[in-house]
């Protein structure tokens, strides 16, 4: 019997765990019969055992400051979660949740289970994937695979049974993140063609909007003005009203004792809720269109659209999806369990309990290195299928240089500084003339999305390797989703800056070379020629001040031309000498 591997959906709002048993994927229920474990951890005063799940959520209403929720939003960030001093970071909070899930599984199976497949949003970068892996290790789990959520969902929906080359979209609106991915079935394998989304968009936004509305109706002077305890109660009331409105057309809302004695009571209709929800839900449209465009697929080429995430139970979400993709979405799988089910299936494949399904994932953002002039040089473009290894050869920009700094970047912007630094290191090489060194840089991304960067001086064969899994990266989670949007927004500026940088580099090479040539051979030049060169030099200097790349390029070309004769003279002299 092969060793069992747990499949885990470590969600922002809810987490689930399961395993393949006798060839069937199953999800475990906890002692209360619940399959969904809220991703919440309560840290009691005085340092007792943390409470995980529904119990922690109940404590949140009483002591919001000691309960951590949505820790996943901060995955990969350094530093503590401000809300609670004992939860030292998102990894520790996630580890507490994973410890609980492991226990649920072990109790159900009556055996030790210490391997797991854990899912992450498609947008998670290397640091966030590594942080998830470390959280698993802290919980005593060997993480055998980090799997993207839409890929897992596709498995759960059984999309592998569609016809060859079928294309599907996976729309995942959960509590805290939104992902949309376009997949294609090739030779029985899933391939993610493109993925897009927003790491700060989900059911939580619907709750906040509704809670603010309820607070306004209850006349408590705005949600911000109330105590944290009351905010938590309004949010809780909003969430349960929202969920009830997915089935009912109107629901009662009851909040007793909101200011000591007075209570609040109202009836909320689906129309009222939809008016608040529409702007939030509409924000998913642009991501759907972008994913389709990036995949090079039109909506009518899609063979299926599937819904994932608890928030896709909202009827307005389903209508919006139908509108955007021009077809009624498939809701045959349980939307809040689809990702977990896919993780379980993948775990089953890896343990040998299920055979014959292979997954291919893609890079959510481009990976590259900084080159001379501060430009981003892409080594592995966005949406490349992984695993992948790609290399490039670099040379020294300055004569006599002994080391080269390899700065590893992730992002879509033209200028290195606008992308995220994943880490950097130096490689030594044999000093020589400008352009004489040969440093090969190879990026390899494994199936978990963990990047290793190898740099090699081809002359000596000396190597340096950087593993990005523990990269000191300090980027705001929100920027992950914004990166692509920004690259589109700044496309023109970025391009102009790249052209400017190139032209400036050329001037910086040209000016000292001309000065040196004049010193060596200026004496034999005709006065008119010398004046012409002087004017061309002045024009380049003026253009350098000006900032227009076209002008600078033309000035460079004019200087090049004006010095043609001078260059010929120098060559002649060199031959004579
Ligand atoms: P995540 O993947 O972010 O952990 P889930 O897929 O579990 O999230 O979805 C959680 C979200 O789904 C929450 O915002 C929750 O309120 C919402 N949700 C769950 N059931 C319903 C429902 N019946 N109607 C509307 N929203 C729901
Ligand atoms: Mg989810």
GROMACS .gro file of C-alpha atoms in nm, residues 51-396:
model
  346
   51UNK     CA    1  -0.797   2.775   1.916
   52UNK     CA    2  -0.847   2.708   1.545
   53UNK     CA    3  -1.157   2.727   1.325
   54UNK     CA    4  -1.517   2.793   1.430
   55UNK     CA    5  -1.417   2.820   1.797
   56UNK     CA    6  -1.167   3.094   1.708
   57UNK     CA    7  -1.434   3.279   1.507
   58UNK     CA    8  -1.668   3.272   1.809
   59UNK     CA    9  -1.393   3.423   2.023
   60UNK     CA   10  -1.336   3.689   1.758
   61UNK     CA   11  -1.668   3.851   1.842
   62UNK     CA   12  -1.564   3.874   2.209
   63UNK     CA   13  -1.192   3.947   2.169
   64UNK     CA   14  -1.118   4.058   1.812
   65UNK     CA   15  -0.767   4.166   1.909
   66UNK     CA   16  -0.663   3.810   1.996
   67UNK     CA   17  -0.805   3.644   1.683
   68UNK     CA   18  -0.620   3.636   1.353
   69UNK     CA   19  -0.817   3.590   1.029
   70UNK     CA   20  -0.715   3.611   0.663
   71UNK     CA   21  -0.349   3.551   0.751
   72UNK     CA   22  -0.304   3.414   0.401
   73UNK     CA   23  -0.329   3.767   0.265
   74UNK     CA   24   0.002   3.838   0.434
   75UNK     CA   25   0.178   3.519   0.331
   76UNK     CA   26   0.536   3.587   0.228
   77UNK     CA   27   0.548   3.925   0.400
   78UNK     CA   28   0.802   3.976   0.671
   79UNK     CA   29   0.717   4.101   1.018
   80UNK     CA   30   0.442   4.032   1.263
   81UNK     CA   31   0.069   4.053   1.214
   82UNK     CA   32  -0.018   4.368   1.401
   83UNK     CA   33  -0.346   4.240   1.546
   84UNK     CA   34  -0.204   3.987   1.783
   85UNK     CA   35   0.138   3.980   1.942
   86UNK     CA   36   0.149   3.603   1.993
   87UNK     CA   37   0.080   3.520   1.632
   88UNK     CA   38   0.431   3.610   1.527
   89UNK     CA   39   0.357   3.595   1.155
   90UNK     CA   40   0.130   3.464   0.880
   91UNK     CA   41   0.338   3.147   0.853
   92UNK     CA   42   0.285   3.064   1.221
   93UNK     CA   43  -0.089   3.128   1.191
   94UNK     CA   44  -0.108   2.909   0.880
   95UNK     CA   45   0.096   2.643   1.062
   96UNK     CA   46  -0.161   2.641   1.344
   97UNK     CA   47  -0.440   2.586   1.088
   98UNK     CA   48  -0.244   2.311   0.910
   99UNK     CA   49  -0.172   2.141   1.244
  100UNK     CA   50  -0.545   2.131   1.306
  101UNK     CA   51  -0.621   1.992   0.957
  102UNK     CA   52  -0.357   1.723   1.003
  103UNK     CA   53  -0.522   1.622   1.331
  104UNK     CA   54  -0.867   1.608   1.167
  105UNK     CA   55  -0.726   1.377   0.899
  106UNK     CA   56  -0.536   1.157   1.143
  107UNK     CA   57  -0.839   1.116   1.366
  108UNK     CA   58  -1.057   1.018   1.069
  109UNK     CA   59  -0.805   0.769   0.927
  110UNK     CA   60  -0.668   0.643   1.259
  111UNK     CA   61  -0.310   0.670   1.136
  112UNK     CA   62  -0.027   0.924   1.121
  113UNK     CA   63  -0.033   1.141   0.809
  114UNK     CA   64   0.268   1.357   0.745
  115UNK     CA   65   0.270   1.437   0.375
  116UNK     CA   66   0.053   1.690   0.196
  117UNK     CA   67  -0.031   1.866  -0.128
  118UNK     CA   68  -0.126   2.227  -0.046
  119UNK     CA   69  -0.297   2.467  -0.284
  120UNK     CA   70  -0.218   2.838  -0.328
  121UNK     CA   71  -0.372   3.107  -0.551
  122UNK     CA   72  -0.231   3.114  -0.902
  123UNK     CA   73  -0.098   3.460  -0.828
  124UNK     CA   74   0.125   3.354  -0.540
  125UNK     CA   75   0.487   3.438  -0.614
  126UNK     CA   76   0.794   3.245  -0.506
  127UNK     CA   77   0.811   3.400  -0.161
  128UNK     CA   78   0.446   3.326  -0.094
  129UNK     CA   79   0.475   2.966  -0.215
  130UNK     CA   80   0.785   2.916  -0.002
  131UNK     CA   81   0.612   3.064   0.302
  132UNK     CA   82   0.323   2.819   0.251
  133UNK     CA   83   0.569   2.532   0.229
  134UNK     CA   84   0.740   2.643   0.551
  135UNK     CA   85   0.404   2.669   0.728
  136UNK     CA   86   0.345   2.305   0.630
  137UNK     CA   87   0.684   2.204   0.764
  138UNK     CA   88   0.612   2.385   1.093
  139UNK     CA   89   0.296   2.178   1.120
  140UNK     CA   90   0.499   1.859   1.075
  141UNK     CA   91   0.398   1.805   0.714
  142UNK     CA   92   0.625   1.726   0.426
  143UNK     CA   93   0.481   1.936   0.145
  144UNK     CA   94   0.517   1.717  -0.162
  145UNK     CA   95   0.356   1.968  -0.398
  146UNK     CA   96   0.236   2.326  -0.399
  147UNK     CA   97  -0.053   2.335  -0.646
  148UNK     CA   98  -0.233   2.632  -0.800
  149UNK     CA   99  -0.596   2.652  -0.699
  150UNK     CA  100  -0.754   2.683  -1.048
  151UNK     CA  101  -0.555   2.383  -1.163
  152UNK     CA  102  -0.685   2.187  -0.866
  153UNK     CA  103  -1.040   2.303  -0.938
  154UNK     CA  104  -1.014   2.188  -1.299
  155UNK     CA  105  -0.926   1.841  -1.174
  156UNK     CA  106  -1.219   1.835  -0.935
  157UNK     CA  107  -1.462   1.930  -1.211
  158UNK     CA  108  -1.333   1.635  -1.412
  159UNK     CA  109  -1.238   1.858  -1.702
  160UNK     CA  110  -0.991   1.592  -1.813
  161UNK     CA  111  -1.293   1.407  -1.952
  162UNK     CA  112  -1.361   1.679  -2.209
  163UNK     CA  113  -1.252   1.644  -2.571
  164UNK     CA  114  -0.893   1.700  -2.671
  165UNK     CA  115  -0.794   2.071  -2.696
  166UNK     CA  116  -1.099   2.181  -2.504
  167UNK     CA  117  -1.062   2.519  -2.341
  168UNK     CA  118  -1.214   2.613  -2.008
  169UNK     CA  119  -1.221   2.910  -1.775
  170UNK     CA  120  -1.204   2.870  -1.397
  171UNK     CA  121  -1.362   3.162  -1.208
  172UNK     CA  122  -1.272   3.152  -0.837
  173UNK     CA  123  -1.423   3.411  -0.606
  174UNK     CA  124  -1.351   3.318  -0.245
  175UNK     CA  125  -1.345   3.517   0.073
  176UNK     CA  126  -1.027   3.712   0.011
  177UNK     CA  127  -0.888   3.642  -0.332
  178UNK     CA  128  -1.012   3.634  -0.688
  179UNK     CA  129  -0.854   3.428  -0.966
  180UNK     CA  130  -0.958   3.356  -1.319
  181UNK     CA  131  -0.764   3.111  -1.533
  182UNK     CA  132  -0.793   2.976  -1.885
  183UNK     CA  133  -0.688   2.613  -1.927
  184UNK     CA  134  -0.650   2.386  -2.224
  185UNK     CA  135  -0.655   2.010  -2.245
  186UNK     CA  136  -0.363   1.879  -2.452
  187UNK     CA  137  -0.288   1.508  -2.491
  188UNK     CA  138  -0.493   1.448  -2.178
  189UNK     CA  139  -0.289   1.704  -1.981
  190UNK     CA  140  -0.405   2.031  -1.833
  191UNK     CA  141  -0.221   2.337  -1.943
  192UNK     CA  142  -0.288   2.676  -1.786
  193UNK     CA  143  -0.282   2.919  -2.078
  194UNK     CA  144  -0.319   3.232  -1.867
  195UNK     CA  145  -0.421   3.352  -1.527
  196UNK     CA  146  -0.528   3.688  -1.390
  197UNK     CA  147  -0.705   3.822  -1.084
  198UNK     CA  148  -0.692   4.037  -0.774
  199UNK     CA  149  -0.549   3.921  -0.441
  200UNK     CA  150  -0.765   4.174  -0.260
  201UNK     CA  151  -1.111   4.095  -0.388
  202UNK     CA  152  -1.369   3.856  -0.248
  203UNK     CA  153  -1.667   3.789  -0.025
  204UNK     CA  154  -1.503   3.993   0.254
  205UNK     CA  155  -1.563   4.303   0.042
  206UNK     CA  156  -1.932   4.214   0.014
  207UNK     CA  157  -1.945   4.172   0.394
  208UNK     CA  158  -1.778   4.511   0.456
  209UNK     CA  159  -2.012   4.689   0.218
  210UNK     CA  160  -2.318   4.529   0.375
  211UNK     CA  161  -2.193   4.581   0.733
  212UNK     CA  162  -2.141   4.951   0.663
  213UNK     CA  163  -2.494   4.972   0.525
  214UNK     CA  164  -2.638   4.791   0.832
  215UNK     CA  165  -2.446   5.020   1.069
  216UNK     CA  166  -2.587   5.317   0.883
  217UNK     CA  167  -2.940   5.175   0.911
  218UNK     CA  168  -2.885   5.104   1.282
  219UNK     CA  169  -2.779   5.464   1.326
  220UNK     CA  170  -2.461   5.388   1.525
  221UNK     CA  171  -2.274   5.677   1.365
  222UNK     CA  172  -2.082   5.482   1.098
  223UNK     CA  173  -1.896   5.154   1.132
  224UNK     CA  174  -1.559   5.319   1.206
  225UNK     CA  175  -1.705   5.503   1.504
  226UNK     CA  176  -1.811   5.180   1.680
  227UNK     CA  177  -1.605   4.946   1.898
  228UNK     CA  178  -1.407   4.658   1.742
  229UNK     CA  179  -1.649   4.415   1.910
  230UNK     CA  180  -1.946   4.583   1.743
  231UNK     CA  181  -1.770   4.595   1.406
  232UNK     CA  182  -1.719   4.219   1.436
  233UNK     CA  183  -2.088   4.168   1.514
  234UNK     CA  184  -2.198   4.380   1.219
  235UNK     CA  185  -1.962   4.190   0.989
  236UNK     CA  186  -2.093   3.857   1.117
  237UNK     CA  187  -2.455   3.967   1.067
  238UNK     CA  188  -2.370   4.091   0.717
  239UNK     CA  189  -2.201   3.764   0.624
  240UNK     CA  190  -2.488   3.544   0.735
  241UNK     CA  191  -2.747   3.771   0.568
  242UNK     CA  192  -2.543   3.766   0.246
  243UNK     CA  193  -2.518   3.387   0.249
  244UNK     CA  194  -2.889   3.346   0.322
  245UNK     CA  195  -2.972   3.582   0.034
  246UNK     CA  196  -2.809   3.341  -0.212
  247UNK     CA  197  -3.120   3.124  -0.164
  248UNK     CA  198  -3.385   3.354  -0.019
  249UNK     CA  199  -3.519   3.679  -0.167
  250UNK     CA  200  -3.532   3.851   0.167
  251UNK     CA  201  -3.393   3.782   0.517
  252UNK     CA  202  -3.442   3.923   0.864
  253UNK     CA  203  -3.136   4.080   1.033
  254UNK     CA  204  -3.127   4.082   1.412
  255UNK     CA  205  -2.865   4.247   1.630
  256UNK     CA  206  -2.967   4.258   1.997
  257UNK     CA  207  -2.808   4.501   2.248
  258UNK     CA  208  -2.597   4.704   2.009
  259UNK     CA  209  -2.558   4.990   2.254
  260UNK     CA  210  -2.610   4.828   2.591
  261UNK     CA  211  -2.988   4.784   2.571
  262UNK     CA  212  -3.118   4.898   2.232
  263UNK     CA  213  -3.134   4.636   1.958
  264UNK     CA  214  -3.146   4.658   1.580
  265UNK     CA  215  -3.384   4.469   1.357
  266UNK     CA  216  -3.455   4.493   0.986
  267UNK     CA  217  -3.554   4.301   0.676
  268UNK     CA  218  -3.303   4.295   0.393
  269UNK     CA  219  -3.390   4.212   0.031
  270UNK     CA  220  -3.173   4.059  -0.235
  271UNK     CA  221  -3.217   4.373  -0.447
  272UNK     CA  222  -3.076   4.589  -0.166
  273UNK     CA  223  -2.782   4.355  -0.129
  274UNK     CA  224  -2.720   4.339  -0.504
  275UNK     CA  225  -2.704   4.716  -0.528
  276UNK     CA  226  -2.411   4.704  -0.282
  277UNK     CA  227  -2.254   4.394  -0.433
  278UNK     CA  228  -2.263   4.498  -0.798
  279UNK     CA  229  -1.960   4.735  -0.791
  280UNK     CA  230  -1.751   4.469  -0.615
  281UNK     CA  231  -1.855   4.191  -0.852
  282UNK     CA  232  -1.809   4.414  -1.157
  283UNK     CA  233  -1.441   4.444  -1.066
  284UNK     CA  234  -1.393   4.080  -1.172
  285UNK     CA  235  -1.495   4.151  -1.532
  286UNK     CA  236  -1.174   4.316  -1.646
  287UNK     CA  237  -0.968   4.023  -1.511
  288UNK     CA  238  -1.178   3.775  -1.710
  289UNK     CA  239  -1.123   3.972  -2.028
  290UNK     CA  240  -0.753   4.004  -1.956
  291UNK     CA  241  -0.709   3.632  -1.893
  292UNK     CA  242  -0.885   3.553  -2.219
  293UNK     CA  243  -0.670   3.804  -2.407
  294UNK     CA  244  -0.350   3.669  -2.253
  295UNK     CA  245  -0.454   3.314  -2.344
  296UNK     CA  246  -0.542   3.422  -2.697
  297UNK     CA  247  -0.884   3.265  -2.656
  298UNK     CA  248  -1.222   3.424  -2.725
  299UNK     CA  249  -1.516   3.365  -2.492
  300UNK     CA  250  -1.707   3.165  -2.753
  301UNK     CA  251  -1.413   2.924  -2.790
  302UNK     CA  252  -1.455   2.815  -2.426
  303UNK     CA  253  -1.600   2.467  -2.387
  304UNK     CA  254  -1.686   2.524  -2.022
  305UNK     CA  255  -1.679   2.787  -1.751
  306UNK     CA  256  -1.659   2.654  -1.396
  307UNK     CA  257  -1.726   2.830  -1.067
  308UNK     CA  258  -1.508   2.794  -0.759
  309UNK     CA  259  -1.517   2.968  -0.420
  310UNK     CA  260  -1.802   3.023  -0.176
  311UNK     CA  261  -1.885   3.366  -0.318
  312UNK     CA  262  -1.985   3.215  -0.653
  313UNK     CA  263  -2.304   3.100  -0.479
  314UNK     CA  264  -2.423   3.461  -0.503
  315UNK     CA  265  -2.677   3.468  -0.791
  316UNK     CA  266  -2.545   3.803  -0.916
  317UNK     CA  267  -2.197   3.651  -0.948
  318UNK     CA  268  -2.338   3.373  -1.166
  319UNK     CA  269  -2.525   3.623  -1.382
  320UNK     CA  270  -2.211   3.834  -1.420
  321UNK     CA  271  -2.002   3.531  -1.518
  322UNK     CA  272  -2.265   3.423  -1.770
  323UNK     CA  273  -2.262   3.772  -1.918
  324UNK     CA  274  -1.882   3.805  -1.939
  325UNK     CA  275  -1.825   3.464  -2.095
  326UNK     CA  276  -2.151   3.446  -2.289
  327UNK     CA  277  -2.244   3.107  -2.143
  328UNK     CA  278  -2.404   2.961  -1.834
  329UNK     CA  279  -2.134   2.845  -1.592
  330UNK     CA  280  -2.103   2.485  -1.476
  331UNK     CA  281  -2.200   2.460  -1.109
  332UNK     CA  282  -2.198   2.083  -1.082
  333UNK     CA  283  -1.922   2.072  -0.821
  334UNK     CA  284  -1.956   2.217  -0.476
  335UNK     CA  285  -1.785   2.557  -0.522
  336UNK     CA  286  -1.627   2.574  -0.178
  337UNK     CA  287  -1.494   2.221  -0.197
  338UNK     CA  288  -1.369   2.204  -0.556
  339UNK     CA  289  -1.015   2.322  -0.481
  340UNK     CA  290  -0.975   2.083  -0.188
  341UNK     CA  291  -1.108   1.796  -0.396
  342UNK     CA  292  -0.854   1.875  -0.665
  343UNK     CA  293  -0.575   1.883  -0.406
  344UNK     CA  294  -0.688   1.541  -0.283
  345UNK     CA  295  -0.693   1.402  -0.638
  346UNK     CA  296  -0.342   1.539  -0.701
  347UNK     CA  297  -0.226   1.388  -0.370
  348UNK     CA  298  -0.378   1.059  -0.483
  349UNK     CA  299  -0.191   1.079  -0.812
  350UNK     CA  300   0.136   1.145  -0.631
  351UNK     CA  301   0.092   0.866  -0.379
  352UNK     CA  302  -0.002   0.624  -0.654
  353UNK     CA  303  -0.360   0.586  -0.532
  354UNK     CA  304  -0.482   0.744  -0.861
  355UNK     CA  305  -0.286   0.732  -1.185
  356UNK     CA  306  -0.270   0.902  -1.522
  357UNK     CA  307  -0.322   1.273  -1.462
  358UNK     CA  308  -0.036   1.516  -1.508
  359UNK     CA  309  -0.056   1.887  -1.441
  360UNK     CA  310   0.117   2.173  -1.608
  361UNK     CA  311   0.125   2.512  -1.442
  362UNK     CA  312   0.238   2.854  -1.563
  363UNK     CA  313   0.445   3.140  -1.424
  364UNK     CA  314   0.213   3.415  -1.301
  365UNK     CA  315   0.471   3.690  -1.361
  366UNK     CA  316   0.790   3.724  -1.567
  367UNK     CA  317   1.127   3.643  -1.411
  368UNK     CA  318   1.452   3.804  -1.513
  369UNK     CA  319   1.767   3.987  -1.415
  370UNK     CA  320   1.871   4.349  -1.404
  371UNK     CA  321   2.107   4.450  -1.684
  372UNK     CA  322   2.333   4.748  -1.744
  373UNK     CA  323   2.140   5.073  -1.734
  374UNK     CA  324   1.883   4.942  -1.488
  375UNK     CA  325   1.670   4.755  -1.741
  376UNK     CA  326   1.469   4.439  -1.677
  377UNK     CA  327   1.592   4.152  -1.891
  378UNK     CA  328   1.325   3.881  -1.898
  379UNK     CA  329   1.461   3.525  -1.883
  380UNK     CA  330   1.131   3.340  -1.828
  381UNK     CA  331   0.826   3.530  -1.956
  382UNK     CA  332   0.493   3.544  -1.781
  383UNK     CA  333   0.257   3.252  -1.854
  384UNK     CA  334   0.541   3.008  -1.936
  385UNK     CA  335   0.453   2.648  -1.860
  386UNK     CA  336   0.653   2.505  -1.570
  387UNK     CA  337   0.874   2.321  -1.494
  388UNK     CA  338   1.109   2.522  -1.714
  389UNK     CA  339   1.478   2.606  -1.740
  390UNK     CA  340   1.609   2.894  -1.950
  391UNK     CA  341   1.945   3.059  -1.975
  392UNK     CA  342   2.116   3.365  -2.109
  393UNK     CA  343   2.476   3.483  -2.153
  394UNK     CA  344   2.588   3.815  -2.007
  395UNK     CA  345   2.910   4.007  -2.043
  396UNK     CA  346   3.101   4.273  -1.848
   0.00000   0.00000   0.00000
